[in-house]
Short mmCIF file of N, CA, C and O in Angstrom, two decimals:
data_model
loop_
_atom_site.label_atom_id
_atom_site.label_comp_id
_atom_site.label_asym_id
_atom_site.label_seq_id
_atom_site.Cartn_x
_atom_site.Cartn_y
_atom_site.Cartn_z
N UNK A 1 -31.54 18.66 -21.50
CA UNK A 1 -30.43 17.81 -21.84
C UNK A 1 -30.98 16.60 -22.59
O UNK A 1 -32.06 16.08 -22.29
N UNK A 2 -30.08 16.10 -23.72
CA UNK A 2 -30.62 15.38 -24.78
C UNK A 2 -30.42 13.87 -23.71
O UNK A 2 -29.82 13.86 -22.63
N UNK A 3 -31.16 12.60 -24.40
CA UNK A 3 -30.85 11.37 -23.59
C UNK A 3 -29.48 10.83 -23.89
O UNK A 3 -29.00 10.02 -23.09
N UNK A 4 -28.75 11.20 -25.04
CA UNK A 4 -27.31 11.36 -25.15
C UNK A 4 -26.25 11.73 -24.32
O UNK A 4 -25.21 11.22 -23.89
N UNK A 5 -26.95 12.93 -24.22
CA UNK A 5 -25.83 14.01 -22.91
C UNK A 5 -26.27 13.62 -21.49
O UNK A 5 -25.41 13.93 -20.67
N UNK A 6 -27.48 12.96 -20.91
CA UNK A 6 -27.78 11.79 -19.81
C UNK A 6 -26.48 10.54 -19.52
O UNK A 6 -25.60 10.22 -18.71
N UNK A 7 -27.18 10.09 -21.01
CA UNK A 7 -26.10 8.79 -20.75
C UNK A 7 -24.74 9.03 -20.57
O UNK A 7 -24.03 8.37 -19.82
N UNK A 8 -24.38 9.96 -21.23
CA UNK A 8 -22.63 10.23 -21.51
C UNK A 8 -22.42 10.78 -19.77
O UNK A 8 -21.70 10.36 -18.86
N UNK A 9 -23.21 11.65 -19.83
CA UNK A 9 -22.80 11.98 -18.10
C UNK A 9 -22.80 11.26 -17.12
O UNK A 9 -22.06 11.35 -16.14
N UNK A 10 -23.68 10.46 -17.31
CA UNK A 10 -23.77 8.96 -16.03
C UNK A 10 -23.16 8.11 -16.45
O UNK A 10 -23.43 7.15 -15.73
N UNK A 11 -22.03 7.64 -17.65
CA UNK A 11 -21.24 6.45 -18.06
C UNK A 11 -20.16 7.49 -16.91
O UNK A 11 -19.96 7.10 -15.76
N UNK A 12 -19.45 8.99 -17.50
CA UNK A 12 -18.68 9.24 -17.18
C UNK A 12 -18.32 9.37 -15.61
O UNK A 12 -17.20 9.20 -15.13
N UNK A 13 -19.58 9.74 -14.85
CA UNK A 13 -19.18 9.86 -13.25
C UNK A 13 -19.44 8.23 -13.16
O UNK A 13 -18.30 7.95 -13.53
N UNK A 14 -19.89 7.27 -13.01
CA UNK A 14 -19.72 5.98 -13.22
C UNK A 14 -18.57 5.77 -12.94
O UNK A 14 -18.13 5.47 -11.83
N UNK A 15 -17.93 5.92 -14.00
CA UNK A 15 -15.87 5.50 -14.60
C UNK A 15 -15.40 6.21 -13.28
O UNK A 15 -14.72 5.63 -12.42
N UNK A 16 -15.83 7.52 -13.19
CA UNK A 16 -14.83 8.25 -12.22
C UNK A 16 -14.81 7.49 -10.90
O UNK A 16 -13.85 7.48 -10.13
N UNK A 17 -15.83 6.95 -10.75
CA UNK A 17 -16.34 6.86 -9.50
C UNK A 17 -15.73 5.11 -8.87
O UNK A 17 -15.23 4.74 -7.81
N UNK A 18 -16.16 4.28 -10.39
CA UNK A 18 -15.05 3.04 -10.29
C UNK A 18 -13.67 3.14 -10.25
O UNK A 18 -13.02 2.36 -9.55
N UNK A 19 -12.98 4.28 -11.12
CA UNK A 19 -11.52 3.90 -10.92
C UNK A 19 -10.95 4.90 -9.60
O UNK A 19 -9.75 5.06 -9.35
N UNK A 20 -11.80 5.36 -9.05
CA UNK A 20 -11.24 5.82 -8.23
C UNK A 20 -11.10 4.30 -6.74
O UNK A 20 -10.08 4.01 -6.13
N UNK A 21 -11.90 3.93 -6.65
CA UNK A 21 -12.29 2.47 -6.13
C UNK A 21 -11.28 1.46 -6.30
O UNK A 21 -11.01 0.66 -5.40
N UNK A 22 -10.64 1.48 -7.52
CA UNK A 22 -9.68 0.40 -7.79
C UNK A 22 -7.77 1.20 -7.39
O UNK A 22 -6.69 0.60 -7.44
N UNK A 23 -7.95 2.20 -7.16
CA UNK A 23 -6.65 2.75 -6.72
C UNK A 23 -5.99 2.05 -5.38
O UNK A 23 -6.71 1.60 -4.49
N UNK A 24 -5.14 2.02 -5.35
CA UNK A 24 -4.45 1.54 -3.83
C UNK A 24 -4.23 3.27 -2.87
O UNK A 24 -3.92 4.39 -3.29
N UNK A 25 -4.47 2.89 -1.86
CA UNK A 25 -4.85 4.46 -0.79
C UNK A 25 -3.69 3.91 0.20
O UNK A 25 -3.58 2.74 0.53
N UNK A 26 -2.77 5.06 0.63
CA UNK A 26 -1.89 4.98 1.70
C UNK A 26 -2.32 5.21 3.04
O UNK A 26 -1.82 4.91 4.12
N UNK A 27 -3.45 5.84 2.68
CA UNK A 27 -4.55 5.85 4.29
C UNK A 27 -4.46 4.55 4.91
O UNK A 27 -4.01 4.26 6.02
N UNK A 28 -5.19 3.45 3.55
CA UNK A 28 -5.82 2.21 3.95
C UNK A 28 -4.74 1.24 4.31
O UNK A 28 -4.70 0.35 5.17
N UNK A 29 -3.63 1.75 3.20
CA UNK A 29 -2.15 1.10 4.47
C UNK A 29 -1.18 1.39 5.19
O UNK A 29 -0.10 0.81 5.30
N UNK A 30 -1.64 2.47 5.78
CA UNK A 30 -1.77 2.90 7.25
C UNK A 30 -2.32 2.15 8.15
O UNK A 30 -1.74 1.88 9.20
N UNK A 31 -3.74 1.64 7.78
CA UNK A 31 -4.78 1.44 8.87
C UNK A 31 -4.77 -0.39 8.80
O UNK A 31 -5.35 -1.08 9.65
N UNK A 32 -4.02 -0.95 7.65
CA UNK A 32 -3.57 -2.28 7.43
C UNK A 32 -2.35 -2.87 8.37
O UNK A 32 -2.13 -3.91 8.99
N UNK A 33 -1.54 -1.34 8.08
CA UNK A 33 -0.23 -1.41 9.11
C UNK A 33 -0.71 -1.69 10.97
O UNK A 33 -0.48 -2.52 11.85
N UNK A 34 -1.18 -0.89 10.89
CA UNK A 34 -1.75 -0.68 11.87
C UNK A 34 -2.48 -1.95 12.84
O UNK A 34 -1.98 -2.32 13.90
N UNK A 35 -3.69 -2.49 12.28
CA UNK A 35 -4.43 -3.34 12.32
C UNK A 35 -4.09 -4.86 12.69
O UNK A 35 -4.50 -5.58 13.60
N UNK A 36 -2.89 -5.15 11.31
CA UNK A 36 -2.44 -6.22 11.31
C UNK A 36 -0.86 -6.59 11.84
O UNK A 36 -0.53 -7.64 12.39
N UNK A 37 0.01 -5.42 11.52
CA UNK A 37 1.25 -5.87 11.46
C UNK A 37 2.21 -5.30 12.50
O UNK A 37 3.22 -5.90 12.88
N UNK A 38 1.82 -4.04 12.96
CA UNK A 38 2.11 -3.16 14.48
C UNK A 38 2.60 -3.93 15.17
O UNK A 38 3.79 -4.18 14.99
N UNK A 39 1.78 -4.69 16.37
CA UNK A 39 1.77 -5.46 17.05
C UNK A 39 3.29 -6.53 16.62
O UNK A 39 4.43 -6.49 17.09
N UNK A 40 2.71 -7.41 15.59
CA UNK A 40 3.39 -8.39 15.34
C UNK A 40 5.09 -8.03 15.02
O UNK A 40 6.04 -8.80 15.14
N UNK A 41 5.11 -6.57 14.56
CA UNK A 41 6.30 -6.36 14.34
C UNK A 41 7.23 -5.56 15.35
O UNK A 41 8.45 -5.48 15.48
N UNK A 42 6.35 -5.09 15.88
CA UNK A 42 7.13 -4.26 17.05
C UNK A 42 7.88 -3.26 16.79
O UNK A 42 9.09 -3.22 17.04
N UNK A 43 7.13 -2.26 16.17
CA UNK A 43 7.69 -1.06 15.79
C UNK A 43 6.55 -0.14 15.13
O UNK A 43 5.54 -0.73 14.73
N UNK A 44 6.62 1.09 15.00
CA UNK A 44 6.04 2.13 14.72
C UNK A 44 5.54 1.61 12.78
O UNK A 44 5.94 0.74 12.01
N UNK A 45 4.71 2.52 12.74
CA UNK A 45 4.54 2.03 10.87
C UNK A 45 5.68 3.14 10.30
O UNK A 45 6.25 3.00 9.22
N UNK A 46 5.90 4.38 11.34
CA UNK A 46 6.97 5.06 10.53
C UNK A 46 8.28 4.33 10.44
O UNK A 46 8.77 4.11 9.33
N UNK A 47 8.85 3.97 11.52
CA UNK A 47 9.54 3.03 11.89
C UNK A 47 9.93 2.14 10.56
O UNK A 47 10.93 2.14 9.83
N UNK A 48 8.64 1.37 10.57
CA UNK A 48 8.28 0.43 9.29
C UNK A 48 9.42 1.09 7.62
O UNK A 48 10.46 0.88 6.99
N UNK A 49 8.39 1.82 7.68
CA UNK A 49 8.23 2.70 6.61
C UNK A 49 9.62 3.10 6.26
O UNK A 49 10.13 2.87 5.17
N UNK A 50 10.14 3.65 7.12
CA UNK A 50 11.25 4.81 7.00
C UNK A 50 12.30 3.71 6.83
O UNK A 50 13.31 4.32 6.47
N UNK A 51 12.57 2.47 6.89
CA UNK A 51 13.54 1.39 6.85
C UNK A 51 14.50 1.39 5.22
O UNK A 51 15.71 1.15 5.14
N UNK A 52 13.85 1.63 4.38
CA UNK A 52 14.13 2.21 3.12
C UNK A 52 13.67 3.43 2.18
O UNK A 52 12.69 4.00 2.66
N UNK A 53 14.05 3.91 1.12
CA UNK A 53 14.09 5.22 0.69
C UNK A 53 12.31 4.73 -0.48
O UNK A 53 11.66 3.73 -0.78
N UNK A 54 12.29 5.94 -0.70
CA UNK A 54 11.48 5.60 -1.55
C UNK A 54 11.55 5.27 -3.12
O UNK A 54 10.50 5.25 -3.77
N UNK A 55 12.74 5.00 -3.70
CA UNK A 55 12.95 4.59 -4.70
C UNK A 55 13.60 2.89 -4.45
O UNK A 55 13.72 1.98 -5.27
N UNK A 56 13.96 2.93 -2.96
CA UNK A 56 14.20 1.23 -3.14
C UNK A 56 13.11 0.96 -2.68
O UNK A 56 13.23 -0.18 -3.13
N UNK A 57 11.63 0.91 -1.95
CA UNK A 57 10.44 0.81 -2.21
C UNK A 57 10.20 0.38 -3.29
O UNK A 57 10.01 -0.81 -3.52
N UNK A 58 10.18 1.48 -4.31
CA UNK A 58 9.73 1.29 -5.45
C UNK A 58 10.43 0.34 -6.47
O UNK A 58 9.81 -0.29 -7.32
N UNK A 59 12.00 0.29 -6.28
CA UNK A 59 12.20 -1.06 -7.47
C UNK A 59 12.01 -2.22 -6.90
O UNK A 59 11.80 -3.20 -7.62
N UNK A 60 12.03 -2.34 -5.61
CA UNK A 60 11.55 -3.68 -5.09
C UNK A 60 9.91 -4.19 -5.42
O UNK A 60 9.42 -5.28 -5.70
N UNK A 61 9.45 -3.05 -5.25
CA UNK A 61 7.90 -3.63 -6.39
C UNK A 61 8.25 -3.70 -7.61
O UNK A 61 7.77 -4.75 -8.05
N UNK A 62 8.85 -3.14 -8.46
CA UNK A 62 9.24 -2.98 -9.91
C UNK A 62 9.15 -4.49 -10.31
O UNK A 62 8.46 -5.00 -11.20
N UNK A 63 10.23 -5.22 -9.20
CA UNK A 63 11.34 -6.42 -9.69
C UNK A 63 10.13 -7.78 -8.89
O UNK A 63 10.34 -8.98 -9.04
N UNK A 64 8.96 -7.25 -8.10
CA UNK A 64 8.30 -8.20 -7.70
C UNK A 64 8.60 -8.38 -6.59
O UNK A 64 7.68 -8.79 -5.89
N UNK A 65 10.05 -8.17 -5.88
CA UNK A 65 9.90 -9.04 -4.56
C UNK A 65 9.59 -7.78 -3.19
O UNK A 65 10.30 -7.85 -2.19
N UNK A 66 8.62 -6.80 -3.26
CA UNK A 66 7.93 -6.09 -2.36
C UNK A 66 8.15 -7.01 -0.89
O UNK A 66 8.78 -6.65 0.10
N UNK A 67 7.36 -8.40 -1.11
CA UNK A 67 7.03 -9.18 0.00
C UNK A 67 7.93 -9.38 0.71
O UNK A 67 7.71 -9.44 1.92
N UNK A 68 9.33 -9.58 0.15
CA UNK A 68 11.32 -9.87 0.73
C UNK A 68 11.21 -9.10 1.32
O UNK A 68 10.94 -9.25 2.51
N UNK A 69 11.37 -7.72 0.68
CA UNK A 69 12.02 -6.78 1.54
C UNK A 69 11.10 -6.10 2.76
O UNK A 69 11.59 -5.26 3.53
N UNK A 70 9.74 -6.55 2.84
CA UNK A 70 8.96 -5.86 4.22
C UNK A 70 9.55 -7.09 5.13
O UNK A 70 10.02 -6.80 6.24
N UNK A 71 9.55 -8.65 4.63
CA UNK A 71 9.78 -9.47 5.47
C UNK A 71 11.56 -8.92 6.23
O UNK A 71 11.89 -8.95 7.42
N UNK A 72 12.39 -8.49 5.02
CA UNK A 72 13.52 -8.52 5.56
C UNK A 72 13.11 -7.03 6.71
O UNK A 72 13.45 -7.03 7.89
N UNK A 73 12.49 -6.08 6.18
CA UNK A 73 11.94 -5.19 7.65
C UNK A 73 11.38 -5.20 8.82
O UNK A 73 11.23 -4.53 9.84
N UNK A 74 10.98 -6.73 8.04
CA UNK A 74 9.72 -6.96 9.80
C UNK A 74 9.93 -8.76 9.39
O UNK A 74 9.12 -9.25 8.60
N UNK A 75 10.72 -9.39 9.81
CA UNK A 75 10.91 -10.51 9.99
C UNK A 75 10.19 -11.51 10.44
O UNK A 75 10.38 -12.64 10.01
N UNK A 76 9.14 -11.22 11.49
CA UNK A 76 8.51 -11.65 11.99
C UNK A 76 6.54 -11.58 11.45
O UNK A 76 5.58 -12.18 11.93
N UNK A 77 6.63 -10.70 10.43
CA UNK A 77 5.42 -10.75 9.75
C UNK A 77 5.76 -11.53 8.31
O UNK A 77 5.19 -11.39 7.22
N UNK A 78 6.97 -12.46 8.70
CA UNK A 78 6.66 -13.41 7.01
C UNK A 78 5.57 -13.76 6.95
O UNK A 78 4.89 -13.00 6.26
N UNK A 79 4.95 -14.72 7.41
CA UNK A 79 3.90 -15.26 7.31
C UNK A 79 2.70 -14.19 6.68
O UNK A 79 1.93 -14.58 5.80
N UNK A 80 2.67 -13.15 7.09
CA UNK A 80 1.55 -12.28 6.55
C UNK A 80 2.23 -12.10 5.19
O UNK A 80 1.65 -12.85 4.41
N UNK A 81 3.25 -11.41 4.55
CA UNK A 81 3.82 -11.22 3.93
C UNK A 81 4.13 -11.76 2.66
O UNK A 81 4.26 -11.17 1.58
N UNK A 82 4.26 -13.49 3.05
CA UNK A 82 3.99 -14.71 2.02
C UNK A 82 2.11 -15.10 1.89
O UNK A 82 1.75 -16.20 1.47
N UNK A 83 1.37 -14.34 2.19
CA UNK A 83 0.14 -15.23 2.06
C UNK A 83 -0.34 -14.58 0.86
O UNK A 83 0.05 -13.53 0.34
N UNK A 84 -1.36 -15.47 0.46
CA UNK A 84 -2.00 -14.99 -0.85
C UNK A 84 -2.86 -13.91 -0.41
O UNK A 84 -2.90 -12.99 -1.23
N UNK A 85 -3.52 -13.74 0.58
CA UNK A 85 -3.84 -12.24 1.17
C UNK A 85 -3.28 -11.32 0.48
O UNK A 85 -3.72 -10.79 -0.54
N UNK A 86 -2.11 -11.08 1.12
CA UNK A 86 -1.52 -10.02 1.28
C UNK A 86 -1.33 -9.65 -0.38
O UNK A 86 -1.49 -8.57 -0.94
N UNK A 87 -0.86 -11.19 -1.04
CA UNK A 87 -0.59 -10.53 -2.69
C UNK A 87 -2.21 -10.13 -3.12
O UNK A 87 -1.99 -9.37 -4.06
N UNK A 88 -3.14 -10.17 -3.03
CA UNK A 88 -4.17 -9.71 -3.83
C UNK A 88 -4.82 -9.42 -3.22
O UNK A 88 -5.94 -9.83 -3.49
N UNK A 89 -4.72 -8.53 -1.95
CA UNK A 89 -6.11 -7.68 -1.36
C UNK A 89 -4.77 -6.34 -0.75
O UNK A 89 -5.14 -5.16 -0.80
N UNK A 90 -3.43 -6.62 -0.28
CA UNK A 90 -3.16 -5.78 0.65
C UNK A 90 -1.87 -4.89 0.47
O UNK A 90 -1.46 -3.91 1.08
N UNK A 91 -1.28 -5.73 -0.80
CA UNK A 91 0.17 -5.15 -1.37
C UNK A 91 0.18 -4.03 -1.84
O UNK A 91 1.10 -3.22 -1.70
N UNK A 92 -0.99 -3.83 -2.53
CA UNK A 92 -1.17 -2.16 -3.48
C UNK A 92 -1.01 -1.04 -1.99
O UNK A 92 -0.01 -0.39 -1.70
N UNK A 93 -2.28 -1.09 -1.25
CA UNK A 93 -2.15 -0.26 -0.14
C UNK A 93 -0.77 -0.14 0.99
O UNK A 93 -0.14 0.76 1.54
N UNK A 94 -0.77 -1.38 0.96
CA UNK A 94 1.17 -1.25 1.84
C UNK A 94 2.50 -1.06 1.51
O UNK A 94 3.54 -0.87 2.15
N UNK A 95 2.07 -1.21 -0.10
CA UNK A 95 3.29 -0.51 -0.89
C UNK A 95 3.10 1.32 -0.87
O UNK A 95 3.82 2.29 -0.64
N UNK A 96 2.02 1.12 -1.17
CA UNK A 96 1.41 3.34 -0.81
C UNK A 96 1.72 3.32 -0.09
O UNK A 96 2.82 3.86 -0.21
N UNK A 97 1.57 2.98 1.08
CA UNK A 97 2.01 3.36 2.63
C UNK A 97 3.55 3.66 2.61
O UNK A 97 4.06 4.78 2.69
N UNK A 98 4.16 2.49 2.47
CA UNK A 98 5.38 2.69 2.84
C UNK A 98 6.05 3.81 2.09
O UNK A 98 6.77 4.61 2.69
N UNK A 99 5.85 3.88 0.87
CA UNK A 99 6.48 4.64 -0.34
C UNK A 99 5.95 5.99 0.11
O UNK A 99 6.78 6.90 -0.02
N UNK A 100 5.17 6.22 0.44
CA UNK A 100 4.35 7.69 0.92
C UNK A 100 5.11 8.06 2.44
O UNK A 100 5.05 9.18 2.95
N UNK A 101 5.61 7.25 2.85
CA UNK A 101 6.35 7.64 4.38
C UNK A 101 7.77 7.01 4.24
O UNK A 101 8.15 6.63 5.35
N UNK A 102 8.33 6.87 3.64
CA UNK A 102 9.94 6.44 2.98
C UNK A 102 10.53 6.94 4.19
O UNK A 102 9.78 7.40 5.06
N UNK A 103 11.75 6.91 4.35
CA UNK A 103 13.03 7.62 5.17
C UNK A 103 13.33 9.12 4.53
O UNK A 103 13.73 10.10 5.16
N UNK A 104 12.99 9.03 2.81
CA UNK A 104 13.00 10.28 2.07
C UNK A 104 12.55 11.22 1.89
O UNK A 104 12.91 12.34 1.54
N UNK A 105 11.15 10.45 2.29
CA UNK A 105 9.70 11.22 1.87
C UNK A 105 9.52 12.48 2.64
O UNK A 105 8.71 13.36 2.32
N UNK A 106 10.42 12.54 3.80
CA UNK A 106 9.66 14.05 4.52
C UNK A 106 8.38 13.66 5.23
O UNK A 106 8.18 14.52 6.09
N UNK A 107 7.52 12.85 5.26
CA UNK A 107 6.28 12.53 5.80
C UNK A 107 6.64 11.44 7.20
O UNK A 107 7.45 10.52 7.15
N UNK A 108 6.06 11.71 8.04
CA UNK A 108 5.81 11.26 8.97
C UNK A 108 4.34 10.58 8.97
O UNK A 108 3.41 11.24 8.51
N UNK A 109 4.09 9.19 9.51
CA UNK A 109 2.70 8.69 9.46
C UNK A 109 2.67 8.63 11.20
O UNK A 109 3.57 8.31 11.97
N UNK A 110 1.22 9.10 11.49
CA UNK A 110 0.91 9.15 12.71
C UNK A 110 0.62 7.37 13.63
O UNK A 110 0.32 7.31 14.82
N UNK A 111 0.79 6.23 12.82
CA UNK A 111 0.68 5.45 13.31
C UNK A 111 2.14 4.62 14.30
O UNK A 111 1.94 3.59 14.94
#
């Protein structure tokens, strides 16, 4: 293999390997649900989850206010909900979550 077809192969699993890294995982907000907000909310993450469909999930991220409508689900996790946390480390994964276990979705989450 030429040092061409080296480099090109190690730029490309590289890329694969970063953007897979930068994806939001419904596992990880599962285990966010779980971790942080369970407790505080007093209810199941399906529970959570299943509170809306998965297309009002989704325009409520569309339109930005994601954070409203978990608060209007779990009232008692505003505070998590409004923190700068949550907007830039935890929203991608708890929006997967929820949207992946909707009321619509057919999926049940074991948490």
């Amino acid at each position: 293999m030429t040092t061409f077809g080296k480099l090109t192969t190690s730029a490309l699993l590289g890329l694969g390997l970063l953007t897979s890294a930068l994806h939001a995982d419904a596992g990880k907000g599962q285990r966010l649900y779980q971790k942080k907000l369970k407790e505080t909310c007093g209810m199941t993450g399906a529970v959570f989850a299943a509170k809306h469909t998965q297309m009002e999930w989704e325009e409520a991220k569309e339109n930005g206010n994601l954070a409203e409508m978990m608060t209007e689900a779990c009232p008692e996790g505003k505070n998590f909900f409004e923190s700068d946390k949550f907007e830039s480390k935890f929203k991608e994964h708890l929006y997967d979550f929820v949207h992946d276990f909707a009321s619509d979705s057919g999926n049940i989450p074991s948490c």
